[in-house]
PDB file of C-alpha atoms in Angstrom:
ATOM      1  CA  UNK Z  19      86.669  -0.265   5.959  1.00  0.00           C
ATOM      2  CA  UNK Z  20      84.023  -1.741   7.664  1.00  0.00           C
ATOM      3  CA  UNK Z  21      80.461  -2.481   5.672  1.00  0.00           C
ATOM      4  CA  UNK Z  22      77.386  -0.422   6.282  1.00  0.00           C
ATOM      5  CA  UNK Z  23      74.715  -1.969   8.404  1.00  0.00           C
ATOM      6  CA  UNK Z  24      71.592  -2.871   6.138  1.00  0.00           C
ATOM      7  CA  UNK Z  25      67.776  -3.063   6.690  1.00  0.00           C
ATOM      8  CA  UNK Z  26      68.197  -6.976   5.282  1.00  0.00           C
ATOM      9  CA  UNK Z  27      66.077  -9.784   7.509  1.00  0.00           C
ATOM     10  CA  UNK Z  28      63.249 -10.065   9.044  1.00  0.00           C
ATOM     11  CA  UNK Z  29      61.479  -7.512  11.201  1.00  0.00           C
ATOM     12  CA  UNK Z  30      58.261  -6.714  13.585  1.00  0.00           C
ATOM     13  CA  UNK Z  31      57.023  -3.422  14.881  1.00  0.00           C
ATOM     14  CA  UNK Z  32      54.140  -1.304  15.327  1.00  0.00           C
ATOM     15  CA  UNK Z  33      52.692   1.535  13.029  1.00  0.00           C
ATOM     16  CA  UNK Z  34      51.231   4.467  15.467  1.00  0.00           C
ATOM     17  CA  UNK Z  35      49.257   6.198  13.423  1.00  0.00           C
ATOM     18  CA  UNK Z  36      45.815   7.839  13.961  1.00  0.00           C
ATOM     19  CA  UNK Z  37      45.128   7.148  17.018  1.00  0.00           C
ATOM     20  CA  UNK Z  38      45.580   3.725  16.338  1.00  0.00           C
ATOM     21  CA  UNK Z  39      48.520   1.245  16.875  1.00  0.00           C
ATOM     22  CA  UNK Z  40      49.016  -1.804  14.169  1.00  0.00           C
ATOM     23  CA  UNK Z  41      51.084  -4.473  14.557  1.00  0.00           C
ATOM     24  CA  UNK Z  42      53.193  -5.155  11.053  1.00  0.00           C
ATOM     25  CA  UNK Z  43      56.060  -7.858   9.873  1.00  0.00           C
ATOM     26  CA  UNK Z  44      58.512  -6.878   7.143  1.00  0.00           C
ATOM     27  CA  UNK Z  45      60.719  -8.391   5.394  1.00  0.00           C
ATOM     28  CA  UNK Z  46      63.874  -6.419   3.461  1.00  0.00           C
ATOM     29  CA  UNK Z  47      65.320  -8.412   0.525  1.00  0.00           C
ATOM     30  CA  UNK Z  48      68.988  -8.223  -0.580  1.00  0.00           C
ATOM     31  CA  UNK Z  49      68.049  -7.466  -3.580  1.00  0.00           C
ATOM     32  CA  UNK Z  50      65.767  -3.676  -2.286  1.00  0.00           C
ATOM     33  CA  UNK Z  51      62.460  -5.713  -2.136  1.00  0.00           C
ATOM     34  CA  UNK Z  52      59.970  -5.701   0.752  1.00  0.00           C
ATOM     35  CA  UNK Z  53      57.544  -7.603   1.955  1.00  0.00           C
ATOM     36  CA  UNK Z  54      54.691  -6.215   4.482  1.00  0.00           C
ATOM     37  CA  UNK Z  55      52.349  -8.584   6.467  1.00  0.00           C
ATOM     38  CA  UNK Z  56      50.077  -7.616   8.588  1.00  0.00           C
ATOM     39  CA  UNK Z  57      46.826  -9.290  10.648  1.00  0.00           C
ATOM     40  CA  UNK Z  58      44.641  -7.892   7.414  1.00  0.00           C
ATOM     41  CA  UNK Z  59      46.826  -7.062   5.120  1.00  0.00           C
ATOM     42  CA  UNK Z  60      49.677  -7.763   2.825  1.00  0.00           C
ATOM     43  CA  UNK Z  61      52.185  -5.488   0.607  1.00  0.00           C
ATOM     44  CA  UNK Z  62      54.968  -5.113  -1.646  1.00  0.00           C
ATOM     45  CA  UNK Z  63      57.561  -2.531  -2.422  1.00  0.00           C
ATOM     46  CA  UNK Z  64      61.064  -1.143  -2.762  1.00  0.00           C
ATOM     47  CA  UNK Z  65      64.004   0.085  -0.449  1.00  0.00           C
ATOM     48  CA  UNK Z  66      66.972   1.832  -0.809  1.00  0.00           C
ATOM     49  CA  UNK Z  67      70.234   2.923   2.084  1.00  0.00           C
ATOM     50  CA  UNK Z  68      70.665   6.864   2.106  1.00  0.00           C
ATOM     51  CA  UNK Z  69      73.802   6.244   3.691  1.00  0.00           C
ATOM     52  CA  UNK Z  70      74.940   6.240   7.442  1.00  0.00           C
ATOM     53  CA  UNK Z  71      72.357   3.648   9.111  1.00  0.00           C
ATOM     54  CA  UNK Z  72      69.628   5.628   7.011  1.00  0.00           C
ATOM     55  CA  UNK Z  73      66.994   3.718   4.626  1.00  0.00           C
ATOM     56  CA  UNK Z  74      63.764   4.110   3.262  1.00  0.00           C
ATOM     57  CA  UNK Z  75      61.004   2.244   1.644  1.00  0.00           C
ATOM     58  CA  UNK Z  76      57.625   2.147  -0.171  1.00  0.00           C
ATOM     59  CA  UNK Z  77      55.001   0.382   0.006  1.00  0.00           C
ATOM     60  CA  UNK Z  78      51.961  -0.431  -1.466  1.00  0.00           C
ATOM     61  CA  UNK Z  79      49.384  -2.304   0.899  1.00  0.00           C
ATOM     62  CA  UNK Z  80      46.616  -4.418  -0.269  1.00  0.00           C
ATOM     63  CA  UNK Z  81      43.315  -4.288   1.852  1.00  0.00           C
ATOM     64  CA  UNK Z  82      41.030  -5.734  -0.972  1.00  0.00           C
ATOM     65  CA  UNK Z  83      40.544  -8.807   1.232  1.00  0.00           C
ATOM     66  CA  UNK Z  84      39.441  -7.042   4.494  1.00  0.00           C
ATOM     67  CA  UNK Z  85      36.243  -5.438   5.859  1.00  0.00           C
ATOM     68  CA  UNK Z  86      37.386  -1.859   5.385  1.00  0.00           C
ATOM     69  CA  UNK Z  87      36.027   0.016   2.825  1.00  0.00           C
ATOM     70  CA  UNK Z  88      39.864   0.459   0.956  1.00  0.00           C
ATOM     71  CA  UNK Z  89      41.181  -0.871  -1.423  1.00  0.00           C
ATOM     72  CA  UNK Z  90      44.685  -0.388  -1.070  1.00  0.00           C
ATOM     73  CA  UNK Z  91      47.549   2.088   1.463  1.00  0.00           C
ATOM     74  CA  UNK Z  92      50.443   3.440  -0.689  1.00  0.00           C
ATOM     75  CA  UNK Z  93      53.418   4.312   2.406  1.00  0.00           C
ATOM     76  CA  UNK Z  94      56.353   5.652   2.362  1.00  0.00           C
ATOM     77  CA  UNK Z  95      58.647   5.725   5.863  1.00  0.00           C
ATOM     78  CA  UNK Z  96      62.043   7.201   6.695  1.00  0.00           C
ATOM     79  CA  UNK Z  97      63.719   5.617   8.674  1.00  0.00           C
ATOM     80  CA  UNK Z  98      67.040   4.864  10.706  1.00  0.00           C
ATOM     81  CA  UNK Z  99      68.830   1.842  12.076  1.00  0.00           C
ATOM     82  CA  UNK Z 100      69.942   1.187  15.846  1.00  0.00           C
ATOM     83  CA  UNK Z 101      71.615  -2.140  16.625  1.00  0.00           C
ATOM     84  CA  UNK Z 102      68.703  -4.484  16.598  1.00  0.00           C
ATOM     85  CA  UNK Z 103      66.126  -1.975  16.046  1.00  0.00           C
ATOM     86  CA  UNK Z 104      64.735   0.829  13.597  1.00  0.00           C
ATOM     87  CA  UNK Z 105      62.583   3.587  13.523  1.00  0.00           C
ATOM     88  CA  UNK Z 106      60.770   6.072  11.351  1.00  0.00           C
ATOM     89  CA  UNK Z 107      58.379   8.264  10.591  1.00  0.00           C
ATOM     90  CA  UNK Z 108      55.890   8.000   7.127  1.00  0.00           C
ATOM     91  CA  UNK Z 109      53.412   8.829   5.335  1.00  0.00           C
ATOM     92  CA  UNK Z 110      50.475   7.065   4.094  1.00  0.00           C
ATOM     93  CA  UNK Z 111      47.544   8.028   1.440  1.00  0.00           C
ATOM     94  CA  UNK Z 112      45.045   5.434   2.174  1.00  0.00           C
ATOM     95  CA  UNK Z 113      42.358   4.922  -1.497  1.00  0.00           C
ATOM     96  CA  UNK Z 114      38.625   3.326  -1.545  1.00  0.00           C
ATOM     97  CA  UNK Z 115      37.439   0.669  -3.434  1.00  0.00           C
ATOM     98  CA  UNK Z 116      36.524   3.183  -6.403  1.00  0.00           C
ATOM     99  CA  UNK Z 117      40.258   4.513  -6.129  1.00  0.00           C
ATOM    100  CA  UNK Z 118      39.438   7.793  -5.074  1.00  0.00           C
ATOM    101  CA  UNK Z 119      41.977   8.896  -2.442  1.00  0.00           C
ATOM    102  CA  UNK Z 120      39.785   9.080   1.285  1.00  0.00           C
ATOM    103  CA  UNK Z 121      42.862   9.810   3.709  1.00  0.00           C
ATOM    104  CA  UNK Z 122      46.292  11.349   4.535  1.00  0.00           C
ATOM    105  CA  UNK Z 123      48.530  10.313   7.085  1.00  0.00           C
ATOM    106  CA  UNK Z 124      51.448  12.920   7.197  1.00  0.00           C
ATOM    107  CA  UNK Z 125      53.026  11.696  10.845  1.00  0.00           C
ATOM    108  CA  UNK Z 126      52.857   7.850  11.569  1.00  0.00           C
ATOM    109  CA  UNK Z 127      55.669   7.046  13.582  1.00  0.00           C
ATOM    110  CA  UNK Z 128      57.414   3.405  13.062  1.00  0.00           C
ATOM    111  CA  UNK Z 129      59.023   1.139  15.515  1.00  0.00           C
ATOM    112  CA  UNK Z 130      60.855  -2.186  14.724  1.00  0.00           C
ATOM    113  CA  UNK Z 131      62.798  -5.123  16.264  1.00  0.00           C
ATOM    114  CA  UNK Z 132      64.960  -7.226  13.959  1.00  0.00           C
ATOM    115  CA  UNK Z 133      64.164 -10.949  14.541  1.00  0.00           C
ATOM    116  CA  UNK Z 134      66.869 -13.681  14.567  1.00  0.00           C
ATOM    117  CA  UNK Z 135      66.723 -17.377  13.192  1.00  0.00           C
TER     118      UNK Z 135
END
């Protein structure tokens, strides 16, 4: 019986979303943590397998620290694994700084490639 292939490592990719492409790393724990970086932001959250090369994941994203007028992205992406690659598509409610929600993204589409040591 052979194991089920797992989100685990490292990862970069692109969120399209908007209009707008941003570039993103992640990082999938063994132990269903993740880790978001991006050129303005960092994040934390969860993932879980749904069996068969599928996974998903939350995230919350902190943008305290930038110029935009948010304070923080909650996402949440479906997504599925190739050999070296995965994709998805998510959903993000972006809040302001008085955490009021200002924006829904129903159809960003995400695109990684696992990176090796």
């Amino acid at each position: 019986m052979s194991e089920q292939p797992t989100p685990v490592g490292v990862w970069t990719g692109t969120a399209t979303h908007d209009g707008k492409a941003d570039p993103f790393t992640i990082v999938f724990g063994v132990d269903g943590t993740v880790v978001l970086t991006t050129p303005i932001s960092t994040g934390t959250g969860k993932w879980s397998a749904d069996g068969d090369r599928r996974f998903g994941y939350r995230i919350r994203e902190h943008l305290g620290t930038s110029d935009l007028p948010f304070s923080h992205v909650d996402i949440e992406v479906a997504a599925e694994l190739a050999e070296t690659t995965y994709s998805g598509t998510g959903t993000a409610e972006i809040y302001g700084k008085d955490g009021t929600l200002r924006h829904v993204t129903t159809d960003a589409v995400v695109a990684a490639q696992r990176q090796v040591d």
